[in-house]
Amino acid sequence: MILQVSSSGSSLFSPFSACNRINYLLYCKGRRSIRLSRWHFKQVRPRHFAVAASENGVFTSPEIAKSFDFTAEERIYNWWESQGYFRPNFDRGADPFVISMPPPNVTGSLHMGHAMFVTLEDIMVRYQRMKGRPTLWLPGTDHAGIATQLVVERMLASEGIKRTELSREEFRNRVWQWKEKYGGTITNQIKRLGASCDWTREHFTLDGQLSRAVIEAFVRLHEKGLIYQGSYMVNWSPTLQTAVSDLEVEYSEESGYLYYIKYRVAGGSRSDFLTVATTRPETLFGDVALAVNPKDERYSKYIGQMAIVPMTFGRHVPIISDKHVDREFGTGVLKISPGHDHNDYLLARKLGLPILNVMNKDGTLNEVAGLYSGLDRFEARKKLWAELEETGLAEKKEPHTLRVPRSQRGGEVIEPLVSKQWFVTMEPLAEKALQAVEKGELTIIPDRFEKIYNHWLSNIKDWCISRQLWWGHQIPVWYIVGKDNEEEYIVARNADEALEKAHERYGKNVEIYQDPDVLDTWFSSALWPFSTLGWPDLSAEDFKRFYPTTMLETGHDILFFWVARMVMMGLEFTGTVPFSYVYLHGLIRDSQGRKMSKTLGNVIDPLDTIKDFGTDALRFTLALGTAGQDLNLSTERLTSNKAFTNKLWNAGKFILQNLPNQHERPAWENILAYKFDREDSVCNLPLPECWVVSKLHALIDSVTASYDKFYFGEVGREIYDFFWSDFADWYIEASKARLYQSGDNTVASTAQAVLLYTFENILKMLHPFMPFVTEELWQALPSCKEALIVSPWPKTQLPSNTSLIKKFENFQALVRAIRNARAEYSVEPAKRISASVVASDEVIQYISKERDVLALLSRLDTQNLHFTDIPPGDADQSVHLVAGEGLEAYLPLADMVDISAEVQRLSNRLSKMQKEYDGFIAKLSSPNFVEKAPEDVVRGVREKAAEAEEKITLTKNRLEFLKSNVLVSR
């Protein structure tokens, strides 16, 4: 309602607004139509391209549509793309702004993580494009080795085919067929979010150009001695039969057991044994030692002796001491199985203990497990525990919460396993990456992630880059048939070069074969910022123009696995940091702050959200977060921002309906004559117009600064508040007095010019956040000269008048005070009331000039609206309002309410409130209630009693005031 002061209160098309009570055609001489068609504008402005776009059915005007139609988004997007707006344009500048899109998995479908990165990156790109910089947002997809192979294997299984029944080449052909058919799904969905990428430069990590870059990188790293082959512990996927990266392992809290097993001390009595607590009994076949803390008095006498590993026919292992053994966990005795635990592996290497592997790569136990050989690891666990119980070596089994490593792709339990793999030596690469941040060559946003970045790079481990898959970049290593492939191998860029090297080294009769493994997907992704621009061809036009890139935006969860590796590879191969900034966003959680998962059933589909709320509302909601912070996404937020979209649409409708028609050339000349970039022109505006233009100019400066600092949440909140609170709730409402009541063409044209100017700039500032609705509205404006997506960003440092801002704020305080009084006394919204405004001559001078606006916004009777420097004669019979220092108002009470009826109403209300209050006091006076009722219940009754008492006091005061007025009137 218009009487409310809150931003949600002043409806643009309130049933009590002036346009619903006044036939404003009476005040608009010469107007033939309020609803103007685009044809009307052809004769008063040049025929610009945007008009042509409107005429060809791309855009819909608010004059025609009741609300913004979400189905128009795809039409608008296709039009942008068809006009080439997404490609870099060097006409307006030479300093490019470049972002490489984090390539989503080709197997993927849109989720909220994609929606977040697309929104933030598109905001950056659209802003920089409007600033006049050539912008390149380079898109692409990742071949996603494990995920894609898993998808295609499942597809083959549905046809009754196993991968192993096909040759490698046949299988890869089937994957390519799948990619051609389904690989574009994620790309099309990203377009649906409004991503203004240059799709003519789209890449795929298995493209010929990128594959060439991957091979070149491997060869160069090997030539420098930074790539080596060795047997080390990795995360092993038994089902996929491959090593997986740390990123592809997710740890979940699951219910399991802690098994307590007795290890007898060799040569001791039956009472000499050490009990080990373990979550994986089946790994005991790989035990090489037992370890205790040297300060643990329970076991100090056994240090240096030997223990017998159960169920191994008497195999002995040493009992050793190590200060890192946790005396509090389990029994304080640690079994060391270095072939099956990452920590045990590191400890064994430090102490020089042997590595014993008891597991095959398919998850079954091998011959080291003796009678258990061939059993699945979980089946072996059950059988082993049963037999330990039979032999008396099982002490107990108790429930325990396990931290289980599972494959992100297949969901199976990952097995730590020692395997022969290819590795990259990371320390020398990490050192340069650390220096890049230290020297300020790379800025991480938010900066708190610098510590995490530095810690990881300072404690970096060598990178396992080989995967036992058929889909991906096959490792460019060839072996000699009949030779030891650990010692004799050839690294080459292709098979012909490898064969030539083999002939030179071993003679013409040798045969070679390529390493069957492929490279970790992250290896090709690490080259993404420069491989997509033509590297290793340093003369490539895109490489020369766009490298190094400007920004890398991604989730903070892949800071190590992708961002840091790109920095290292960029420095190694190009000598330059691949981007100047890294912007890290947080995770999107549900309204309760929980991580979205199918298990919880709280996953929100972006495409469903777009269908219900529109892309703009989704983008605006996602962009209001803070860099690096997780964002709770709720239906309430989306609903609120959908309402914001509608509010924009209605504002556009109002403005278009109140602009001159095509025949009013003088009116258009007057509107276009206003120049708001000069201080004198702004200061000479009437008070509401000067206020809104001054606030707008301050907003442009503030918003531009926040955009430049990547404070997108601040940008969104500031524009939202200005549009809704200042422009829609105040200025649009105030402008109705100019448009419908003034009868002065000059006053009306001033309002029209200010409405148009302010709305244009709001659309420009909002466009990076809400591209669709802003472009649609922009195309409907008669001042539109080109597409909003490429229109110039608003100028900064424009004039504003702070003293007039304060004057209008004083004016607003007066309106709010009157509105609050009307609401307090339940005055009918349509009723006009009298008022006396009391202030100094200076204040009265500027407020009285806005008599019509004050009357319109406060529902005052202009015939009985008085301005004076002393209280009126009926002050004692009026509601006295203090709007601010030196500004008061008196509202005759009898003009607002039927005093006798109000006295009766309040008396009845007071009686009811007194009964409620007495009931609360009676409860609190009862010892049974106070002593026996829960503390929070008693506290709640006390709070209600205090609240009731306060209301009674206020009601009594008002009754006394009303009764005194009844006596006076009598």
Short mmCIF file of C-alpha atoms in Angstrom, two decimals, residues 138-451:
data_model
loop_
_atom_site.label_atom_id
_atom_site.label_comp_id
_atom_site.label_asym_id
_atom_site.label_seq_id
_atom_site.Cartn_x
_atom_site.Cartn_y
_atom_site.Cartn_z
CA LEU A 138 36.47 -18.90 -24.71
CA PRO A 139 34.19 -21.94 -24.19
CA GLY A 140 34.78 -25.65 -24.44
CA THR A 141 34.23 -29.06 -22.90
CA ASP A 142 36.44 -31.66 -21.27
CA HIS A 143 36.66 -35.23 -22.56
CA ALA A 144 36.34 -36.44 -18.93
CA GLY A 145 38.22 -39.71 -19.34
CA ILE A 146 36.76 -41.77 -16.53
CA ALA A 147 33.24 -40.36 -16.64
CA THR A 148 32.88 -40.72 -20.38
CA GLN A 149 34.34 -44.23 -20.53
CA LEU A 150 31.98 -45.26 -17.73
CA VAL A 151 28.94 -43.85 -19.58
CA VAL A 152 29.85 -45.61 -22.83
CA GLU A 153 30.65 -48.91 -21.09
CA ARG A 154 27.18 -48.80 -19.53
CA MET A 155 25.67 -48.08 -22.92
CA LEU A 156 27.53 -51.06 -24.40
CA ALA A 157 26.44 -53.26 -21.50
CA SER A 158 22.81 -52.43 -22.31
CA GLU A 159 23.56 -53.86 -25.78
CA GLY A 160 25.16 -56.97 -24.23
CA ILE A 161 28.71 -55.89 -25.15
CA LYS A 162 31.75 -55.70 -22.86
CA ARG A 163 34.48 -53.18 -23.56
CA THR A 164 37.09 -55.94 -23.56
CA GLU A 165 35.26 -57.64 -26.43
CA LEU A 166 36.12 -54.66 -28.65
CA SER A 167 39.50 -53.49 -29.85
CA ARG A 168 40.75 -50.22 -28.45
CA GLU A 169 40.09 -48.50 -31.77
CA GLU A 170 36.55 -49.88 -31.99
CA PHE A 171 35.80 -48.72 -28.47
CA ARG A 172 37.14 -45.23 -29.15
CA ASN A 173 35.01 -45.03 -32.27
CA ARG A 174 31.94 -45.87 -30.20
CA VAL A 175 32.86 -43.09 -27.73
CA TRP A 176 33.25 -40.57 -30.54
CA GLN A 177 29.85 -41.61 -31.88
CA TRP A 178 28.38 -41.06 -28.43
CA LYS A 179 30.11 -37.69 -28.17
CA GLU A 180 28.73 -36.53 -31.51
CA LYS A 181 25.21 -37.50 -30.47
CA TYR A 182 25.10 -36.39 -26.83
CA GLY A 183 28.19 -34.25 -26.30
CA GLY A 184 26.45 -30.97 -27.10
CA THR A 185 23.86 -31.24 -24.32
CA ILE A 186 25.85 -29.32 -21.72
CA THR A 187 26.81 -26.64 -24.28
CA ASN A 188 23.19 -25.97 -25.21
CA GLN A 189 22.21 -25.81 -21.56
CA ILE A 190 24.98 -23.32 -20.82
CA LYS A 191 23.65 -21.16 -23.65
CA ARG A 192 20.27 -21.26 -21.94
CA LEU A 193 21.87 -19.41 -19.01
CA GLY A 194 22.78 -16.53 -21.32
CA ALA A 195 26.51 -17.25 -21.64
CA SER A 196 27.85 -14.70 -24.16
CA CYS A 197 30.78 -16.92 -25.20
CA ASP A 198 32.47 -16.80 -28.57
CA TRP A 199 31.16 -20.16 -29.73
CA THR A 200 33.14 -19.87 -32.97
CA ARG A 201 36.20 -20.61 -30.84
CA GLU A 202 34.72 -23.52 -28.88
CA HIS A 203 37.19 -26.31 -28.07
CA PHE A 204 37.16 -29.89 -26.88
CA THR A 205 40.12 -31.30 -24.98
CA LEU A 206 40.58 -34.06 -27.58
CA ASP A 207 40.56 -31.63 -30.53
CA GLY A 208 43.51 -32.02 -32.86
CA GLN A 209 45.02 -28.70 -31.75
CA LEU A 210 44.70 -29.46 -28.04
CA SER A 211 45.96 -33.01 -28.49
CA ARG A 212 49.05 -31.63 -30.20
CA ALA A 213 49.61 -29.30 -27.24
CA VAL A 214 49.25 -32.18 -24.76
CA ILE A 215 51.83 -34.32 -26.55
CA GLU A 216 54.23 -31.37 -26.82
CA ALA A 217 53.89 -30.64 -23.09
CA PHE A 218 54.61 -34.25 -22.15
CA VAL A 219 57.65 -34.43 -24.40
CA ARG A 220 59.09 -31.16 -23.12
CA LEU A 221 58.58 -32.10 -19.46
CA HIS A 222 60.23 -35.47 -20.07
CA GLU A 223 63.16 -33.84 -21.85
CA LYS A 224 63.71 -31.67 -18.76
CA GLY A 225 63.64 -34.75 -16.52
CA LEU A 226 60.36 -33.73 -14.89
CA ILE A 227 58.41 -36.83 -15.98
CA TYR A 228 59.34 -40.27 -14.70
CA GLN A 229 57.87 -43.74 -14.32
CA GLY A 230 57.70 -45.55 -11.00
CA SER A 231 55.68 -47.72 -8.63
CA TYR A 232 53.96 -45.66 -5.95
CA MET A 233 50.72 -45.63 -4.03
CA VAL A 234 47.70 -44.30 -5.89
CA ASN A 235 43.91 -44.26 -5.52
CA TRP A 236 42.75 -47.32 -7.42
CA SER A 237 39.29 -47.95 -8.85
CA PRO A 238 38.80 -51.75 -9.02
CA THR A 239 35.77 -51.52 -11.29
CA LEU A 240 37.24 -49.03 -13.75
CA GLN A 241 40.68 -50.66 -13.41
CA THR A 242 42.48 -47.33 -13.26
CA ALA A 243 44.19 -44.92 -10.95
CA VAL A 244 42.06 -41.87 -10.10
CA SER A 245 43.05 -38.42 -8.90
CA ASP A 246 42.48 -37.15 -5.40
CA LEU A 247 39.73 -34.90 -6.76
CA GLU A 248 37.79 -37.92 -8.01
CA VAL A 249 37.70 -39.45 -4.53
CA GLU A 250 34.90 -38.36 -2.21
CA TYR A 251 34.98 -39.28 1.47
CA SER A 252 31.66 -40.14 3.08
CA GLU A 253 30.78 -40.79 6.71
CA GLU A 254 29.39 -44.34 6.85
CA SER A 255 28.52 -46.84 9.54
CA GLY A 256 30.95 -49.71 9.86
CA TYR A 257 32.95 -51.63 12.44
CA LEU A 258 36.21 -51.48 14.30
CA TYR A 259 37.67 -54.99 14.49
CA TYR A 260 39.94 -55.89 17.46
CA ILE A 261 42.45 -58.62 16.52
CA LYS A 262 45.06 -60.31 18.69
CA TYR A 263 48.65 -60.52 17.41
CA ARG A 264 50.67 -62.97 19.54
CA VAL A 265 54.20 -62.00 20.52
CA ALA A 266 56.68 -64.51 19.14
CA GLY A 267 58.36 -66.49 21.90
CA GLY A 268 56.03 -65.18 24.56
CA SER A 269 53.38 -66.82 26.70
CA ARG A 270 49.69 -67.05 25.71
CA SER A 271 49.09 -63.78 27.59
CA ASP A 272 51.70 -61.96 25.53
CA PHE A 273 49.82 -60.43 22.64
CA LEU A 274 49.05 -57.00 21.20
CA THR A 275 45.51 -56.19 20.17
CA VAL A 276 45.13 -54.16 16.99
CA ALA A 277 41.97 -52.18 16.15
CA THR A 278 41.41 -51.97 12.40
CA THR A 279 38.57 -51.13 10.03
CA ARG A 280 39.93 -53.40 7.26
CA PRO A 281 40.95 -56.82 8.63
CA GLU A 282 41.60 -58.22 5.14
CA THR A 283 44.70 -56.04 4.78
CA LEU A 284 46.49 -57.86 7.61
CA PHE A 285 48.00 -60.19 5.00
CA GLY A 286 50.00 -57.13 3.90
CA ASP A 287 51.23 -56.20 7.41
CA VAL A 288 54.96 -55.61 7.62
CA ALA A 289 55.17 -54.29 11.21
CA LEU A 290 53.26 -53.29 14.34
CA ALA A 291 53.96 -49.84 15.74
CA VAL A 292 53.39 -48.37 19.21
CA ASN A 293 54.12 -45.00 20.72
CA PRO A 294 57.48 -45.05 22.55
CA LYS A 295 55.85 -43.33 25.56
CA ASP A 296 53.06 -45.91 25.84
CA GLU A 297 54.01 -47.90 28.97
CA ARG A 298 51.55 -50.68 28.07
CA TYR A 299 53.71 -51.87 25.20
CA SER A 300 57.24 -50.58 25.84
CA LYS A 301 58.47 -54.06 26.84
CA TYR A 302 57.52 -55.46 23.43
CA ILE A 303 59.41 -52.90 21.32
CA GLY A 304 62.09 -54.73 19.30
CA GLN A 305 60.36 -58.10 19.51
CA MET A 306 58.41 -59.88 16.76
CA ALA A 307 54.68 -60.39 16.40
CA ILE A 308 52.89 -63.21 14.57
CA VAL A 309 50.42 -62.06 11.90
CA PRO A 310 47.19 -64.06 12.34
CA MET A 311 46.09 -66.50 9.65
CA THR A 312 49.45 -66.35 7.80
CA PHE A 313 50.93 -69.63 8.98
CA GLY A 314 53.20 -67.89 11.46
CA ARG A 315 54.63 -64.96 9.47
CA HIS A 316 56.61 -62.68 11.81
CA VAL A 317 56.74 -58.86 11.71
CA PRO A 318 58.74 -56.50 13.94
CA ILE A 319 57.21 -54.46 16.76
CA ILE A 320 58.56 -50.94 16.39
CA SER A 321 58.04 -47.55 18.01
CA ASP A 322 57.00 -44.30 16.36
CA LYS A 323 56.02 -41.03 18.05
CA HIS A 324 53.20 -40.42 15.57
CA VAL A 325 51.17 -43.44 16.76
CA ASP A 326 47.99 -42.21 18.44
CA ARG A 327 47.79 -43.82 21.89
CA GLU A 328 44.11 -42.90 22.19
CA PHE A 329 42.81 -44.50 18.99
CA GLY A 330 41.67 -48.10 19.37
CA THR A 331 44.22 -49.94 21.46
CA GLY A 332 47.19 -47.71 20.69
CA VAL A 333 48.73 -50.39 18.44
CA LEU A 334 49.04 -49.63 14.74
CA LYS A 335 49.38 -52.33 12.11
CA ILE A 336 51.45 -51.10 9.19
CA SER A 337 50.15 -52.26 5.80
CA PRO A 338 52.08 -50.00 3.40
CA GLY A 339 50.62 -51.58 0.29
CA HIS A 340 47.08 -50.53 1.27
CA ASP A 341 47.15 -47.31 3.28
CA HIS A 342 48.55 -43.92 2.31
CA ASN A 343 49.88 -43.10 5.79
CA ASP A 344 51.38 -46.56 6.25
CA TYR A 345 53.01 -46.23 2.84
CA LEU A 346 54.74 -42.98 3.79
CA LEU A 347 55.78 -44.42 7.16
CA ALA A 348 57.19 -47.58 5.54
CA ARG A 349 59.23 -45.53 3.06
CA LYS A 350 60.59 -43.41 5.90
CA LEU A 351 61.55 -46.46 7.97
CA GLY A 352 62.75 -48.59 5.07
CA LEU A 353 60.06 -51.25 5.55
CA PRO A 354 59.07 -53.51 2.64
CA ILE A 355 55.91 -52.92 0.61
CA LEU A 356 53.60 -55.93 0.48
CA ASN A 357 50.61 -55.93 -1.85
CA VAL A 358 47.83 -58.43 -1.19
CA MET A 359 45.26 -57.26 -3.70
CA ASN A 360 44.65 -57.71 -7.39
CA LYS A 361 43.54 -54.74 -9.46
CA ASP A 362 39.97 -56.04 -9.62
CA GLY A 363 39.57 -55.88 -5.82
CA THR A 364 40.19 -59.57 -5.12
CA LEU A 365 42.97 -60.84 -2.86
CA ASN A 366 46.07 -62.26 -4.51
CA GLU A 367 48.32 -65.22 -3.70
CA VAL A 368 49.92 -63.39 -0.74
CA ALA A 369 46.60 -63.94 1.08
CA GLY A 370 47.07 -67.69 0.93
CA LEU A 371 43.78 -69.52 1.30
CA TYR A 372 41.88 -66.29 0.80
CA SER A 373 43.34 -65.75 -2.64
CA GLY A 374 40.70 -64.96 -5.27
CA LEU A 375 38.11 -63.77 -2.78
CA ASP A 376 36.58 -60.29 -3.18
CA ARG A 377 37.97 -57.90 -0.55
CA PHE A 378 34.63 -57.57 1.29
CA GLU A 379 33.88 -61.29 1.08
CA ALA A 380 37.36 -61.98 2.44
CA ARG A 381 36.69 -59.59 5.36
CA LYS A 382 33.63 -61.57 6.46
CA LYS A 383 35.29 -64.95 6.11
CA LEU A 384 38.48 -63.81 7.86
CA TRP A 385 36.61 -62.40 10.84
CA ALA A 386 34.59 -65.58 11.23
CA GLU A 387 37.77 -67.67 11.28
CA LEU A 388 39.49 -65.28 13.68
CA GLU A 389 36.57 -65.80 16.04
CA GLU A 390 36.93 -69.56 15.72
CA THR A 391 40.65 -69.44 16.57
CA GLY A 392 40.19 -67.06 19.50
CA LEU A 393 42.16 -64.28 17.87
CA ALA A 394 39.09 -62.04 17.43
CA GLU A 395 38.66 -59.99 20.59
CA LYS A 396 35.58 -57.93 19.66
CA LYS A 397 33.81 -56.00 16.93
CA GLU A 398 32.18 -52.65 17.71
CA PRO A 399 30.23 -50.12 15.61
CA HIS A 400 32.39 -47.34 14.24
CA THR A 401 31.81 -44.41 11.88
CA LEU A 402 34.10 -44.84 8.89
CA ARG A 403 35.45 -42.22 6.51
CA VAL A 404 35.06 -44.21 3.31
CA PRO A 405 36.80 -43.13 0.06
CA ARG A 406 34.44 -43.58 -2.87
CA SER A 407 34.83 -42.97 -6.57
CA GLN A 408 33.13 -39.77 -7.62
CA ARG A 409 32.17 -41.45 -10.87
CA GLY A 410 31.17 -45.02 -10.08
CA GLY A 411 30.49 -44.75 -6.35
CA GLU A 412 32.62 -47.82 -5.49
CA VAL A 413 35.05 -47.93 -2.57
CA ILE A 414 38.50 -46.78 -3.71
CA GLU A 415 41.45 -48.96 -2.81
CA PRO A 416 44.88 -47.48 -1.96
CA LEU A 417 47.23 -49.54 -4.09
CA VAL A 418 50.85 -49.47 -5.17
CA SER A 419 50.98 -49.35 -8.95
CA LYS A 420 53.43 -48.52 -11.73
CA GLN A 421 52.45 -45.11 -13.10
CA TRP A 422 53.82 -42.00 -14.78
CA PHE A 423 54.50 -39.00 -12.53
CA VAL A 424 55.41 -35.34 -12.89
CA THR A 425 58.00 -33.93 -10.49
CA MET A 426 56.19 -30.93 -9.03
CA GLU A 427 58.58 -29.11 -6.69
CA PRO A 428 60.44 -26.99 -9.30
CA LEU A 429 57.14 -26.12 -11.00
CA ALA A 430 55.48 -25.24 -7.69
CA GLU A 431 58.30 -22.90 -6.71
CA LYS A 432 57.59 -20.62 -9.69
CA ALA A 433 53.86 -20.69 -8.99
CA LEU A 434 54.47 -19.62 -5.39
CA GLN A 435 56.62 -16.71 -6.56
CA ALA A 436 53.89 -15.54 -8.96
CA VAL A 437 51.54 -14.78 -6.07
CA GLU A 438 54.34 -13.46 -3.88
CA LYS A 439 55.38 -10.97 -6.59
CA GLY A 440 51.81 -9.87 -7.26
CA GLU A 441 51.75 -11.30 -10.79
CA LEU A 442 48.70 -13.33 -9.79
CA THR A 443 45.87 -12.07 -7.56
CA ILE A 444 43.59 -14.58 -5.85
CA ILE A 445 40.08 -13.39 -4.90
CA PRO A 446 39.23 -13.64 -2.05
CA ASP A 447 42.76 -13.29 -0.75
CA ARG A 448 42.28 -15.72 2.15
CA PHE A 449 42.75 -18.53 -0.37
CA GLU A 450 46.35 -17.40 -0.87
CA LYS A 451 47.29 -19.18 2.37
#
